[in-house]
Structure formats: structure tokens, C-alpha cells
Coordinates of C-alpha atoms in Angstrom, one line a residue:
Chain A
V25 CA -19.2 40.6 44.8
D26 CA -16.0 40.1 47.0
D27 CA -18.3 39.5 50.0
A28 CA -20.4 37.1 47.9
A29 CA -17.2 35.2 46.9
A30 CA -16.1 34.9 50.6
L31 CA -19.6 33.8 51.8
A32 CA -19.9 31.3 48.9
A33 CA -16.5 29.8 49.8
R34 CA -17.6 29.4 53.4
V35 CA -20.9 27.9 52.4
L36 CA -19.0 25.4 50.3
T37 CA -17.0 24.2 53.3
G38 CA -20.4 23.4 55.0
D39 CA -20.0 26.2 57.6
T40 CA -23.4 26.4 59.1
R41 CA -23.1 30.0 60.2
A42 CA -22.4 30.9 56.6
V43 CA -25.3 28.8 55.4
A44 CA -27.6 30.6 57.8
K45 CA -26.3 33.9 56.5
A46 CA -26.8 32.8 52.9
L47 CA -30.3 31.7 53.6
S48 CA -31.1 35.2 55.1
L49 CA -29.8 36.7 51.8
V50 CA -32.1 34.4 49.9
E51 CA -35.0 35.5 52.1
E52 CA -34.3 39.1 51.5
G53 CA -33.9 38.7 47.8
G54 CA -32.1 41.4 45.8
T55 CA -28.6 41.7 44.4
G56 CA -26.9 40.0 47.4
V57 CA -28.5 36.7 46.6
E58 CA -27.8 37.1 42.9
A59 CA -24.1 37.6 43.6
L60 CA -24.0 34.6 46.0
L61 CA -25.9 32.2 43.7
R62 CA -23.7 33.1 40.7
Q63 CA -20.7 32.1 42.9
I64 CA -22.0 28.8 44.0
G65 CA -24.1 28.0 40.9
A66 CA -21.4 25.9 39.2
E67 CA -20.3 24.2 42.4
R68 CA -23.7 22.8 43.3
R69 CA -23.7 19.3 44.6
A70 CA -26.6 16.9 44.7
S71 CA -28.5 16.4 47.9
R72 CA -31.4 14.1 48.2
L73 CA -34.3 16.5 48.0
I74 CA -37.5 15.3 49.7
G75 CA -40.6 17.4 49.9
F76 CA -43.4 16.9 52.6
T77 CA -46.7 18.4 51.7
G78 CA -50.3 18.2 52.9
G79 CA -52.9 20.4 54.6
F80 CA -53.5 21.3 58.2
G81 CA -54.0 18.4 60.5
A82 CA -51.7 16.0 58.7
G83 CA -48.8 16.4 61.2
K84 CA -46.1 17.4 58.8
S85 CA -43.7 19.0 61.2
T86 CA -43.7 16.0 63.6
L87 CA -43.2 13.5 60.7
V88 CA -40.4 15.5 59.2
E89 CA -38.7 15.7 62.6
A90 CA -39.1 12.0 62.9
V91 CA -37.6 11.2 59.5
G92 CA -34.8 13.7 60.1
A93 CA -33.9 12.1 63.4
C94 CA -33.8 8.6 61.8
L95 CA -31.3 9.9 59.2
L96 CA -29.2 11.7 61.8
E97 CA -28.9 8.4 63.7
R98 CA -27.4 6.8 60.6
G99 CA -24.8 9.6 60.5
E100 CA -26.3 11.5 57.5
R101 CA -26.0 15.2 57.2
V102 CA -29.6 16.6 57.3
A103 CA -31.1 20.0 56.7
V104 CA -34.7 20.8 57.2
L105 CA -36.2 23.8 55.3
A106 CA -39.6 24.8 56.6
V107 CA -41.0 27.2 54.1
D108 CA -43.7 29.7 55.3
P109 CA -45.8 31.0 52.4
S110 CA -47.6 33.4 54.6
S111 CA -45.1 36.2 54.1
P112 CA -46.7 37.9 51.1
F113 CA -48.9 39.5 53.7
T114 CA -46.3 40.5 56.3
G115 CA -43.4 41.0 53.9
G116 CA -41.1 38.6 55.6
A117 CA -42.3 37.5 59.1
L118 CA -40.5 34.5 60.3
L119 CA -42.4 31.7 62.1
G120 CA -42.5 32.0 65.8
D121 CA -41.7 29.0 67.9
R122 CA -40.6 25.9 65.9
I123 CA -40.4 24.0 69.2
R124 CA -41.2 20.6 67.6
M125 CA -37.9 20.8 65.6
N126 CA -35.8 21.0 68.8
R127 CA -34.9 17.4 68.8
L128 CA -33.5 17.7 65.3
A129 CA -31.5 20.8 65.9
S130 CA -30.0 19.5 69.1
G131 CA -29.2 16.3 67.4
G132 CA -26.9 18.0 64.8
G133 CA -29.4 18.7 62.1
F134 CA -29.7 22.0 60.4
V135 CA -33.2 23.5 60.8
R136 CA -34.3 26.7 59.2
S137 CA -37.7 28.3 58.9
M138 CA -37.9 30.7 56.0
A139 CA -40.5 33.1 54.7
T140 CA -41.0 33.6 51.1
R141 CA -40.6 37.0 49.4
G142 CA -43.6 38.5 47.6
A143 CA -45.8 36.9 45.1
L144 CA -43.6 37.0 42.0
G145 CA -40.4 35.4 43.3
G146 CA -42.8 33.2 45.1
L147 CA -42.5 30.1 47.1
S148 CA -40.7 28.0 44.5
G149 CA -38.2 30.7 43.6
A150 CA -37.1 31.3 47.2
A151 CA -37.3 27.6 48.2
G152 CA -35.3 26.7 45.0
E153 CA -32.5 29.1 45.9
A154 CA -32.4 28.0 49.5
I155 CA -32.1 24.4 48.3
A156 CA -29.2 25.5 46.1
V157 CA -27.4 26.9 49.1
L158 CA -28.0 23.8 51.2
E159 CA -26.8 21.6 48.3
A160 CA -23.7 23.7 48.0
A161 CA -23.1 23.2 51.7
G162 CA -23.0 19.4 51.2
F163 CA -26.0 18.2 53.0
D164 CA -26.8 14.6 52.2
W165 CA -30.5 15.2 52.7
V166 CA -32.7 18.3 52.4
L167 CA -36.2 17.8 53.8
V168 CA -38.5 20.6 52.6
E169 CA -41.8 21.3 54.4
T170 CA -44.4 23.9 54.0
V171 CA -46.0 25.5 57.0
G172 CA -48.6 28.2 57.6
A173 CA -51.9 28.9 56.0
G174 CA -50.8 28.4 52.4
Q175 CA -49.9 24.9 51.1
D176 CA -48.1 25.4 47.9
E177 CA -47.8 21.8 47.4
I178 CA -47.4 22.0 43.7
D179 CA -44.7 24.6 43.9
I180 CA -42.7 22.6 46.4
A181 CA -43.2 19.4 44.5
A182 CA -41.4 21.1 41.6
E183 CA -38.3 21.8 43.6
V184 CA -37.7 18.4 45.1
D185 CA -37.0 14.9 43.8
T186 CA -39.4 12.9 46.0
V187 CA -42.8 14.3 47.0
V188 CA -44.3 12.8 50.1
V189 CA -48.0 13.8 50.4
L190 CA -49.5 13.6 53.9
L191 CA -53.2 13.1 54.5
P192 CA -55.0 13.4 57.8
P193 CA -57.3 10.7 58.9
G194 CA -60.8 11.6 57.8
A195 CA -59.8 13.0 54.5
G196 CA -61.4 10.1 52.6
D197 CA -64.0 12.1 50.9
D198 CA -61.6 14.7 49.6
V199 CA -59.4 12.0 48.1
Q200 CA -62.3 11.1 45.8
T201 CA -62.6 14.5 44.3
A202 CA -59.0 15.3 43.9
K203 CA -57.4 12.1 42.7
A204 CA -55.9 13.4 39.6
G205 CA -53.9 16.2 41.2
L206 CA -52.9 14.0 44.1
L207 CA -51.7 11.2 42.0
E208 CA -49.7 13.5 39.8
A209 CA -47.9 15.2 42.7
A210 CA -47.3 12.3 45.0
D211 CA -44.4 9.9 44.9
L212 CA -45.4 8.5 48.3
L213 CA -48.7 8.9 50.1
V214 CA -48.7 8.8 53.8
V215 CA -51.6 8.7 56.2
N216 CA -50.1 10.1 59.4
K217 CA -51.9 9.9 62.7
A218 CA -52.8 6.4 61.5
D219 CA -53.9 5.5 65.1
Q220 CA -56.9 7.9 64.9
P221 CA -60.4 7.3 63.6
G222 CA -60.9 7.6 59.9
A223 CA -57.3 6.5 59.0
D224 CA -58.6 3.2 57.4
G225 CA -61.0 5.0 55.2
V226 CA -58.2 7.3 53.8
V227 CA -55.9 4.4 53.3
A228 CA -58.6 2.5 51.4
A229 CA -59.5 5.5 49.3
L230 CA -55.8 6.1 48.5
E231 CA -55.2 2.5 47.6
G232 CA -58.2 2.5 45.3
M233 CA -56.9 5.6 43.7
V234 CA -53.4 4.2 43.1
A235 CA -54.9 1.0 41.7
L236 CA -56.8 3.0 39.1
G237 CA -53.8 5.1 38.1
T238 CA -52.0 4.8 34.9
A239 CA -48.5 5.5 36.2
C240 CA -46.1 3.9 33.9
D241 CA -42.8 3.7 35.8
W242 CA -43.5 4.5 39.5
V243 CA -46.5 3.5 41.5
P244 CA -46.9 5.5 44.7
S245 CA -47.0 3.4 47.8
V246 CA -49.6 4.2 50.5
L247 CA -48.0 4.2 54.0
R248 CA -49.3 4.7 57.6
T249 CA -47.3 6.5 60.2
V250 CA -47.8 7.7 63.7
A251 CA -45.0 10.3 63.8
R252 CA -45.6 11.1 67.4
T253 CA -44.6 7.5 68.4
G254 CA -42.3 6.8 65.5
E255 CA -44.5 4.0 64.2
G256 CA -44.0 3.5 60.5
V257 CA -41.2 6.0 60.1
E258 CA -38.5 3.5 59.3
A259 CA -40.7 2.0 56.6
L260 CA -41.4 5.5 55.2
L261 CA -37.6 6.1 55.1
E262 CA -37.2 2.8 53.2
A263 CA -39.9 3.8 50.7
I264 CA -38.2 7.2 50.2
E265 CA -34.9 5.5 49.6
S266 CA -36.5 3.1 47.2
H267 CA -37.9 6.1 45.2
Q268 CA -34.5 7.7 45.2
R269 CA -33.0 4.5 43.8
H270 CA -35.7 4.5 41.1
L271 CA -34.7 8.1 40.2
D272 CA -31.1 7.3 39.9
G273 CA -31.7 4.1 38.0
S274 CA -34.1 5.6 35.5
G275 CA -32.3 8.8 34.8
R276 CA -35.2 10.7 36.2
R277 CA -33.2 12.6 38.8
D278 CA -31.2 14.3 36.1
A279 CA -34.2 15.1 34.1
L280 CA -35.9 16.7 37.1
R281 CA -32.8 18.8 37.7
R282 CA -32.6 20.0 34.2
T283 CA -36.3 20.9 34.2
R284 CA -35.9 22.8 37.4
R285 CA -33.0 24.8 36.1
R286 CA -34.9 25.7 32.9
R287 CA -37.9 26.8 34.8
R288 CA -35.7 28.9 37.1
V289 CA -34.5 31.0 34.2
E290 CA -38.0 31.6 33.1
A291 CA -39.0 32.7 36.6
L292 CA -36.0 35.0 36.8
V293 CA -36.7 36.6 33.5
A294 CA -40.2 37.4 34.8
E295 CA -38.9 38.7 38.2
L296 CA -36.1 40.7 36.8
A297 CA -38.2 42.2 34.0
V298 CA -40.5 43.7 36.6
D299 CA -37.4 45.2 38.4
L300 CA -36.2 46.5 35.1
V301 CA -39.4 48.1 34.1
R302 CA -39.9 49.8 37.5
A303 CA -36.3 51.1 37.6
N304 CA -36.4 52.2 34.0
D305 CA -39.0 55.0 34.7
P306 CA -40.3 55.0 38.3
A307 CA -42.7 57.9 37.6
A308 CA -44.3 56.2 34.7
W309 CA -44.6 52.9 36.8
T310 CA -46.4 54.8 39.5
S311 CA -48.7 56.7 37.3
T312 CA -49.6 53.6 35.2
L313 CA -50.3 51.6 38.2
D314 CA -52.4 54.4 39.7
A315 CA -54.5 54.6 36.5
V316 CA -55.2 50.9 36.6
A317 CA -56.0 50.9 40.3
A318 CA -58.5 53.7 39.6
G319 CA -60.1 51.7 36.8
E320 CA -59.0 54.1 34.1
L321 CA -56.8 51.7 32.3
D322 CA -56.9 47.9 31.8
A323 CA -54.1 45.8 33.1
Y324 CA -53.1 44.4 29.8
T325 CA -52.7 47.8 28.1
A326 CA -50.7 49.0 31.0
A327 CA -48.4 46.0 31.1
R328 CA -47.7 46.3 27.3
R329 CA -47.1 50.0 27.6
L330 CA -44.6 49.5 30.4
L331 CA -42.8 46.7 28.6
A332 CA -42.5 48.7 25.4
A333 CA -40.7 51.4 27.3
I334 CA -37.8 49.1 28.1
G335 CA -37.7 47.9 24.5
R336 CA -37.2 51.4 23.3
R337 CA -34.4 52.1 25.7
A338 CA -30.7 51.3 24.8
Chain B
V23 CA -60.7 41.7 18.2
D24 CA -64.2 41.7 16.6
D25 CA -64.8 38.3 18.0
A26 CA -63.6 39.5 21.4
A27 CA -66.0 42.5 21.3
A28 CA -68.9 40.2 20.4
L29 CA -68.1 37.8 23.1
A30 CA -67.6 40.6 25.6
A31 CA -71.0 42.0 24.8
R32 CA -72.7 38.6 25.4
V33 CA -70.8 38.1 28.7
L34 CA -72.1 41.5 29.8
T35 CA -75.7 40.5 29.3
G36 CA -75.0 37.5 31.6
D37 CA -75.3 34.9 28.9
T38 CA -74.0 31.7 30.6
R39 CA -72.8 30.1 27.3
A40 CA -70.7 33.2 26.6
V41 CA -69.4 33.1 30.1
A42 CA -68.4 29.5 29.8
K43 CA -66.7 30.3 26.5
A44 CA -64.9 33.2 28.0
L45 CA -63.7 31.1 30.9
S46 CA -62.2 28.6 28.4
L47 CA -60.3 31.5 26.8
V48 CA -58.9 32.4 30.3
E49 CA -58.0 28.8 30.8
E50 CA -56.1 28.7 27.5
G51 CA -54.4 32.0 28.0
G52 CA -52.8 33.8 25.1
T53 CA -54.1 36.6 22.9
G54 CA -57.8 35.6 23.0
V55 CA -58.1 36.4 26.7
E56 CA -56.1 39.6 26.4
A57 CA -58.5 41.0 23.8
L58 CA -61.5 39.8 25.8
L59 CA -60.3 41.3 29.1
R60 CA -59.5 44.6 27.4
Q61 CA -63.1 44.8 26.2
I62 CA -64.7 44.0 29.5
G63 CA -62.1 45.7 31.7
A64 CA -63.9 48.9 32.1
E65 CA -67.3 47.4 32.4
R66 CA -66.5 45.3 35.4
R67 CA -69.1 45.2 38.1
A68 CA -68.6 44.2 41.7
S69 CA -69.6 40.8 42.8
R70 CA -69.2 39.6 46.4
L71 CA -66.1 37.5 46.2
I72 CA -65.7 34.8 48.7
G73 CA -62.8 32.4 48.9
F74 CA -62.8 29.0 50.5
T75 CA -59.5 27.6 51.4
G76 CA -58.1 24.7 53.5
G77 CA -56.4 21.4 53.1
F78 CA -57.6 17.9 52.4
G79 CA -60.2 16.6 54.7
A80 CA -61.8 19.9 55.5
G81 CA -64.8 19.3 53.3
K82 CA -64.5 22.4 51.1
S83 CA -66.7 21.3 48.1
T84 CA -69.5 20.3 50.3
L85 CA -69.4 23.5 52.2
V86 CA -69.3 25.7 49.1
E87 CA -72.2 23.8 47.7
A88 CA -74.3 24.4 50.9
V89 CA -73.5 28.0 51.0
G90 CA -74.3 28.4 47.3
A91 CA -77.6 26.6 47.7
C92 CA -78.5 28.9 50.5
L93 CA -77.8 31.9 48.4
L94 CA -79.7 30.5 45.4
E95 CA -82.8 30.0 47.7
R96 CA -82.7 33.8 48.4
G97 CA -82.8 34.5 44.7
E98 CA -79.2 35.6 44.4
R99 CA -77.2 34.9 41.2
V100 CA -74.3 32.6 42.2
A101 CA -71.2 31.4 40.5
V102 CA -68.8 28.9 41.9
L103 CA -65.2 28.8 40.5
A104 CA -63.3 25.6 41.5
V105 CA -59.7 26.2 40.7
D106 CA -57.5 23.2 40.1
P107 CA -53.9 24.1 40.6
S108 CA -52.7 20.6 39.6
S109 CA -52.4 21.6 35.9
P110 CA -48.8 22.8 35.9
F111 CA -48.2 19.0 35.7
T112 CA -50.7 18.1 33.0
G113 CA -50.8 21.3 31.1
G114 CA -54.5 21.8 31.5
A115 CA -56.3 18.7 32.6
L116 CA -59.7 19.5 34.0
L117 CA -61.1 17.8 37.0
G118 CA -63.2 14.7 36.4
D119 CA -66.5 14.3 38.1
R120 CA -67.5 17.2 40.2
I121 CA -70.5 15.3 41.3
R122 CA -71.0 17.1 44.5
M123 CA -71.7 20.3 42.8
N124 CA -74.8 18.9 41.0
R125 CA -77.2 20.3 43.4
L126 CA -75.9 23.8 42.7
A127 CA -75.8 23.5 39.0
S128 CA -79.3 22.1 38.8
G129 CA -80.6 24.9 41.1
G130 CA -79.6 27.6 38.6
G131 CA -76.0 28.3 40.0
F132 CA -73.2 28.6 37.5
V133 CA -70.5 26.1 38.4
R134 CA -67.1 25.9 36.7
S135 CA -64.0 23.9 37.4
M136 CA -60.9 25.5 35.9
A137 CA -57.4 24.4 35.5
T138 CA -54.6 27.1 35.8
R139 CA -52.1 27.5 33.2
G140 CA -48.5 27.0 34.0
A141 CA -46.5 28.4 36.8
L142 CA -46.0 31.9 35.8
G143 CA -49.5 33.1 35.1
G144 CA -50.2 31.0 38.1
L145 CA -53.3 30.3 40.1
S146 CA -53.9 33.9 41.0
G147 CA -53.5 35.2 37.5
A148 CA -56.0 32.7 36.0
A149 CA -58.4 32.9 38.9
G150 CA -58.3 36.8 38.9
E151 CA -59.1 36.8 35.1
A152 CA -61.9 34.3 35.6
I153 CA -63.4 36.4 38.4
A154 CA -63.2 39.4 36.2
V155 CA -65.4 37.5 33.6
L156 CA -67.9 36.4 36.2
E157 CA -68.1 40.0 37.6
A158 CA -68.8 41.3 34.2
A159 CA -71.6 38.8 33.8
G160 CA -73.3 40.3 36.8
F161 CA -73.2 37.5 39.3
D162 CA -74.1 38.7 42.8
W163 CA -71.8 36.2 44.4
V164 CA -68.7 34.5 43.3
L165 CA -67.5 31.6 45.5
V166 CA -64.0 30.5 44.8
E167 CA -62.7 27.2 45.9
T168 CA -59.3 25.5 45.4
V169 CA -59.2 21.8 44.7
G170 CA -56.6 19.2 44.0
A171 CA -53.2 18.5 45.6
G172 CA -52.1 22.1 45.8
Q173 CA -53.9 24.6 48.2
D174 CA -52.7 28.0 47.0
E175 CA -54.6 29.6 49.8
I176 CA -52.6 32.7 49.9
D177 CA -52.9 33.2 46.2
I178 CA -56.7 32.8 46.3
A179 CA -56.9 35.0 49.4
A180 CA -55.4 37.8 47.4
E181 CA -58.1 37.6 44.7
V182 CA -61.2 37.7 46.9
D183 CA -62.8 40.0 49.5
T184 CA -63.7 37.5 52.2
V185 CA -61.4 34.5 53.0
V186 CA -63.0 31.6 54.7
V187 CA -60.4 29.2 56.0
L188 CA -61.7 25.7 56.7
L189 CA -60.0 23.3 59.1
P190 CA -60.7 19.6 59.6
P191 CA -61.3 18.2 63.1
G192 CA -58.0 17.0 64.5
A193 CA -56.0 19.9 63.2
G194 CA -55.5 21.4 66.7
D195 CA -51.8 20.8 66.8
D196 CA -51.1 22.4 63.5
V197 CA -53.0 25.5 64.4
Q198 CA -50.4 26.0 67.2
T199 CA -47.4 26.1 64.8
A200 CA -49.1 28.1 62.1
K201 CA -51.0 30.8 63.8
A202 CA -49.4 33.8 62.2
G203 CA -50.2 32.8 58.7
L204 CA -53.6 31.6 59.5
L205 CA -54.7 34.7 61.3
E206 CA -53.3 36.8 58.5
A207 CA -55.2 35.0 55.8
A208 CA -58.5 34.3 57.4
D209 CA -61.5 36.6 57.7
L210 CA -63.6 33.7 59.0
L211 CA -62.4 30.4 60.5
V212 CA -64.6 27.4 60.1
V213 CA -64.3 23.9 61.6
N214 CA -66.3 21.9 59.3
K215 CA -67.3 18.3 60.0
A216 CA -67.9 19.7 63.5
D217 CA -69.7 16.5 64.5
Q218 CA -66.5 14.5 64.3
P219 CA -64.0 13.7 67.0
G220 CA -61.3 16.4 67.5
A221 CA -63.6 19.4 66.4
D222 CA -63.7 20.8 70.0
G223 CA -59.8 20.8 70.1
V224 CA -59.6 22.7 66.9
V225 CA -62.2 25.3 67.9
A226 CA -60.5 25.8 71.2
A227 CA -57.1 26.2 69.5
L228 CA -58.5 28.7 67.0
E229 CA -60.4 30.7 69.6
G230 CA -57.2 31.0 71.7
M231 CA -55.4 32.1 68.7
V232 CA -57.9 34.7 67.8
A233 CA -58.0 36.0 71.3
L234 CA -54.2 36.5 71.2
G235 CA -54.4 38.3 67.9
T236 CA -53.7 42.0 67.4
A237 CA -56.2 42.5 64.6
C238 CA -57.3 46.2 64.8
D239 CA -60.5 46.4 62.8
W240 CA -61.8 42.9 62.1
V241 CA -61.6 39.9 64.5
P242 CA -62.1 36.6 62.7
S243 CA -65.0 34.5 64.1
V244 CA -64.6 30.9 64.7
L245 CA -67.6 28.8 63.4
R246 CA -68.7 25.3 63.4
T247 CA -70.4 23.6 60.4
V248 CA -71.5 20.3 59.3
A249 CA -71.9 20.9 55.6
R250 CA -73.3 17.5 54.9
T251 CA -76.4 18.2 57.0
G252 CA -76.5 21.9 56.6
E253 CA -75.8 22.6 60.2
G254 CA -74.2 26.0 60.8
V255 CA -74.4 27.0 57.2
E256 CA -76.9 29.8 57.7
A257 CA -74.7 31.2 60.5
L258 CA -71.7 31.0 58.3
L259 CA -73.6 33.0 55.6
E260 CA -74.5 35.6 58.2
A261 CA -70.9 35.8 59.2
I262 CA -69.9 36.2 55.6
E263 CA -72.4 39.0 55.1
S264 CA -71.3 40.7 58.3
H265 CA -67.7 40.7 57.0
Q266 CA -69.0 42.1 53.6
R267 CA -70.7 45.0 55.5
H268 CA -67.5 45.6 57.3
L269 CA -65.7 45.9 54.0
D270 CA -68.2 48.3 52.6
G271 CA -68.4 50.4 55.8
S272 CA -64.6 50.7 56.2
G273 CA -63.7 51.4 52.5
R274 CA -61.6 48.2 52.7
R275 CA -63.4 46.6 49.7
D276 CA -62.2 49.5 47.4
A277 CA -58.7 49.2 48.8
L278 CA -58.6 45.5 48.2
R279 CA -59.8 46.1 44.6
R280 CA -57.1 48.7 43.9
T281 CA -54.4 46.5 45.4
R282 CA -55.5 43.6 43.2
R283 CA -55.4 45.7 40.1
R284 CA -51.9 47.0 40.8
R285 CA -50.7 43.5 41.5
R286 CA -52.2 42.3 38.3
V287 CA -50.2 44.7 36.2
E288 CA -47.0 43.5 37.9
A289 CA -47.9 39.9 37.2
L290 CA -48.7 40.7 33.6
V291 CA -45.4 42.6 33.1
A292 CA -43.7 39.4 34.3
E293 CA -45.7 37.1 32.2
L294 CA -45.5 39.1 29.0
A295 CA -41.8 39.7 29.4
V296 CA -41.2 36.0 29.2
D297 CA -43.3 35.8 26.0
L298 CA -41.4 38.8 24.6
V299 CA -38.0 37.4 25.4
R300 CA -38.8 34.0 23.9
A301 CA -40.4 35.5 20.8
N302 CA -37.6 38.0 20.3
D303 CA -35.0 35.3 19.6
P304 CA -36.3 31.7 19.9
A305 CA -32.9 30.2 19.1
A306 CA -31.1 32.2 21.8
W307 CA -33.9 31.3 24.3
T308 CA -33.4 27.5 23.5
S309 CA -29.6 27.6 23.6
T310 CA -29.4 29.6 26.8
L311 CA -31.9 27.4 28.6
D312 CA -30.0 24.3 27.3
A313 CA -26.8 25.7 28.7
V314 CA -28.4 26.3 32.1
A315 CA -30.0 22.9 32.2
A316 CA -26.5 21.4 31.5
G317 CA -25.0 23.3 34.3
E318 CA -22.8 25.4 32.1
L319 CA -24.4 28.7 32.9
D320 CA -26.1 30.0 36.1
A321 CA -29.7 31.1 35.9
Y322 CA -29.2 34.7 36.9
T323 CA -26.5 35.3 34.2
A324 CA -28.9 33.6 31.6
A325 CA -31.9 35.6 32.6
R326 CA -29.9 39.0 32.5
R327 CA -28.5 38.1 29.1
L328 CA -32.0 37.2 27.7
L329 CA -33.5 40.4 29.1
A330 CA -30.7 42.6 27.8
A331 CA -31.5 41.4 24.3
I332 CA -35.0 42.8 24.3
G333 CA -33.6 46.1 25.7
R334 CA -31.2 46.4 22.7
R335 CA -34.0 45.7 20.3
A336 CA -36.0 48.6 18.6

């Protein structure tokens, strides 16, 4: 706890080495991160939290780098968090080369790739804690991007204030079948690689979708960018700022923050309950899971039995 | 429980109306699904479980329909489960028109779109339970597809035996930065819309990635399809069957099944713990979450306090 207090104090001064260390703790999970987050919890400041989501081929990394570079030029403090949801398979492998982020890092931006831990804490848990660290460190902007095979767009959307959904040229057909989910998640819709064939079709499909929507207070704009050349990036940043002003003006930013905090408690109750049940009687845990694995016991009965055991304790 | 037994018995005969009703229970969650799954748990048969993942623009629905139609022509019993992870926002909205699945449904396939319930049960929980119902109903093949804005590829990958990752033409650059996660998740890599510009680049990038891989027992193939015309669909089905034979021959199918069952218990302990804590003292739950939302209490302290209360009970 003394270590956690010292680290928290350094994070709060914006010390980037301390921030990097704190993010490693978040990545590892466990008691280290709990102590740290208890220390910085109350001190949390408010960064502008922008999420960038979208599937393969949309060019997320390049666009995030371009937006980040724009902000750095204005003298803003910028952190990029690239979340890799592939780690449930490897148990924590970091991304290899994030070469395309070089420009940002060398320009004074803080760039961090981060694996998520296991299925239960999940992407949103780890990303949410990482964001808490970056907010405590006083970054003006935190740009969150998912990379890898999994695109937990919804999870990330829940952790940020402004959700930018990227679509690749040629995705027109898919827009038709997924309009509900897209409209719900997106604050801004961006067709990146807008100089490539098929971009017009996607823009048209998105504009049609937005026109049909029943959004009451915020209507997502449809933008075109070519992140590679920087085309449209300033306009995107203006649209992001416009959405941020909307959040401030409507009280929506505060509402989002409160909702995230509530959800975090629920997720932690779930996560810590599993730890408690396992630690309560490791032998029972193992034998119960073995029985379920062998098909001798159903999962619900097993879970109820394990939970009843911690209720009987005390 | 009597209702659950009757419904379970009908599901086990393969009655599609009973299957549809059971899937609605899964979607709703709660005690209904627990009773049902306890009944069918031990009777669960083994379908071939194939997951189709990939971002917007990859043409998943069309490809799943084409693969399903191929299987139906061979006289196989086929179910398609289209999982919509957008529902954490709407609390259970179903997809609108799934027009592209019409061919399958009219050809005797069972097609079901399904929203997931909330963040905690999550995509994999609901999808896993839906798959259990479909297996109990005796389908030879269950094709699982995610739709909507979120692409919980990793979650779905964990619930099936064979993971087909689709990439759109033009995704070459992204393959470079995400190779680790992709390789881990994919049993088969498919560049759909292979008649469009950019397909060669993606295929080359994927083949380079696979060649660099260190997979010991199964090397993912890279395939090209044009689902719209049916080109390459037979070859994809052969590749899927080849992977299925590999799973059977290596004992890997059984290992996957055991792992899934273990993970399910863990997820249920988490999910049911939240229910227990909330039901144990609803007023304390509300006031604690309010305090966290207002920034007066940190989430870890709140979660520990709520969990301690169920430990002290009994």
C-alpha cells in the first residue's frame, strides 16, 4: 500500500514512467492495481475520452495517429491507448511492432499498447482502469483504439465519451444489415481510405441510415478521411470537438461518467466473487470444475453450490 | 421446473418451435433459462460448431448463408445463430430484417438472430447457452455469426470448435499490425469478396503471416470466396471439414469442450454473485452504487463491501 501511494503520487504529477508502470499493474491485474486505483480514485481528473472502433481494413491506427498528431501540434497533452483483446488466448502477450505510432511517440505523445487480462475482467475492465490512470496523470485527451482480431467495439464504446466508428470502403452492404447497432454505438461515422473504390457507396449507405434514425439530441455526422495523407483529419477533429461541446452542454458527459462508475462496481463484484470463491476452498473449486468438465454436473448447479459455500462462511 | 422439463423434452426431439421458445428464454436470462439448461445439460449432444467472425465489409452474412445452403443440400440439419452484441445499449432489441438469410430458412435451415443480455452475462454466455440448446435439439451443424457494431470475435471463438475469420479486400495493412491476435483466433482465414480490388494484397499478407507462424499442429489455410456467386464456398466447406477431422483425430474437440464448460462455471459464479449481492440488500446496493457514481467512494472499496455482506449472511 505504501508502494501504491508513492506510485499514485507520481502518476498524479504526470510522470510518464510512473504512468507506464501503473499501466503494467493494470495489465497484470491483482492486488497491486486495486491498491493503486484506491489511491488515485478520488483524484481522478477528466480527460476527453475518444474511442476509435471498426473492423479490419478501416485503418484505425493510422487515423488515430493523425488525430493525435493534430492535437499535439496544438499543444495538448495526448495519450493513445491501443487495447489488444487477443490476450485471453496468450495470457498477456503485448503487440509486436506498433511502428505506425512512432510519429506520435516521438512528438511527445504517450502511446501504450495494452493486452487485456482474461475473459472476466475483460476489455472494458482493463481499459477502464487504464483510462483512470491516464486521467489521473492529467492528459487532456485519451484516444482509445482496439487492435487485433477482436473488435470489442461495444465494450470500448462504454468506456469513452465520444465513439468514432470507422468503416472501410466497400462495407456498404454490411451497413444495411447492422444499422441499429451502428447507430446506437456511433457518435461519429468515418469512412477512412475515402480515396479508394467503394467509399461513395458506404458514405451513401451511412447517410441514408442516419437520415432514418430517430436520435433525439445528437445526430452522428458522416465524414470522409484519408488518414495516410491527412485529408479530412482536421474536419474530424472539429466534429469530435463539436460532440464534446454537446456532451458538456447537455450534462451528458456527467451522466456517462456516473453510469461507467456504477457498471464498474458491478463488474468488480463479479470479478472479485470468482476470486473469493476460488480462494475460499481451492479443492472444492477444482473438483467442482472437473465434474462439470467431465459432463457429470451442470454449470448452474456447480456455480450455485460454489457460491453457497462463501455464504456459509463467516 | 415442470414447464422447464416439458420444454426440455420437446427441445430434445428437435421440435423447432420448442427450440425457438428455448432461445427466447436464453435471450431473456433469469430463472427460466437456468431450469431449462439444468434439464438439458446432461443430454447435450455434439454439433459441429463453426464460428464466423470479421469486421464490417467482410460479407459474413452472405458467406454463412452460402455455407449453410451447401450443407442443407447434403441433407444435413443446420442452425444459424446470428448474435447481435449491440443489445447492451437497447436492453434486448432484435435485429430488423435478416433478409439475406431467407434462402436458408426457406430451405429447411433453422435461423435465429439473438440479442445478448447485458455486459456481464455477455456475448459468450448467451451464445454458449443458445448453442447448448441447439446441440440438444440435434442439429448436425451450428453456424455462429456476430452481427452489428461490436465484433466480439474472441468471445465467439471461445464458444465454437472451428473459427473462420473473414477479411475484406483492402485489409492488407491491418493484417500487418494485428498478426498475433489473428493467428491465434483463426483456424481458417477467408478473404471474401475476392473479386474486388485489394483481395490479392490481403491474401499475400495472410499467407506471409501464416508462413511466419509457429503453429504446431494446425496451420490455418488462407481461402478466397465470393459468397455472392458461391465461388470458393465448396472449398471453404472442405477446409472446415478438414479442420473438424483434425479436431476429432487429435482429441482437441474434447479438450475445447471441457475448457468451455469450466469457463462457463466461472462466468456463472460471476453473474450469479451480482444477483445474490443485489438481492441480499437492495437498499445497500443502491446507496453504494450511488456513492460511487457521485465520486464519494472508489469502486474496489464498494465491491469489497458489498461482497463482504453476503459472506456475513447465513
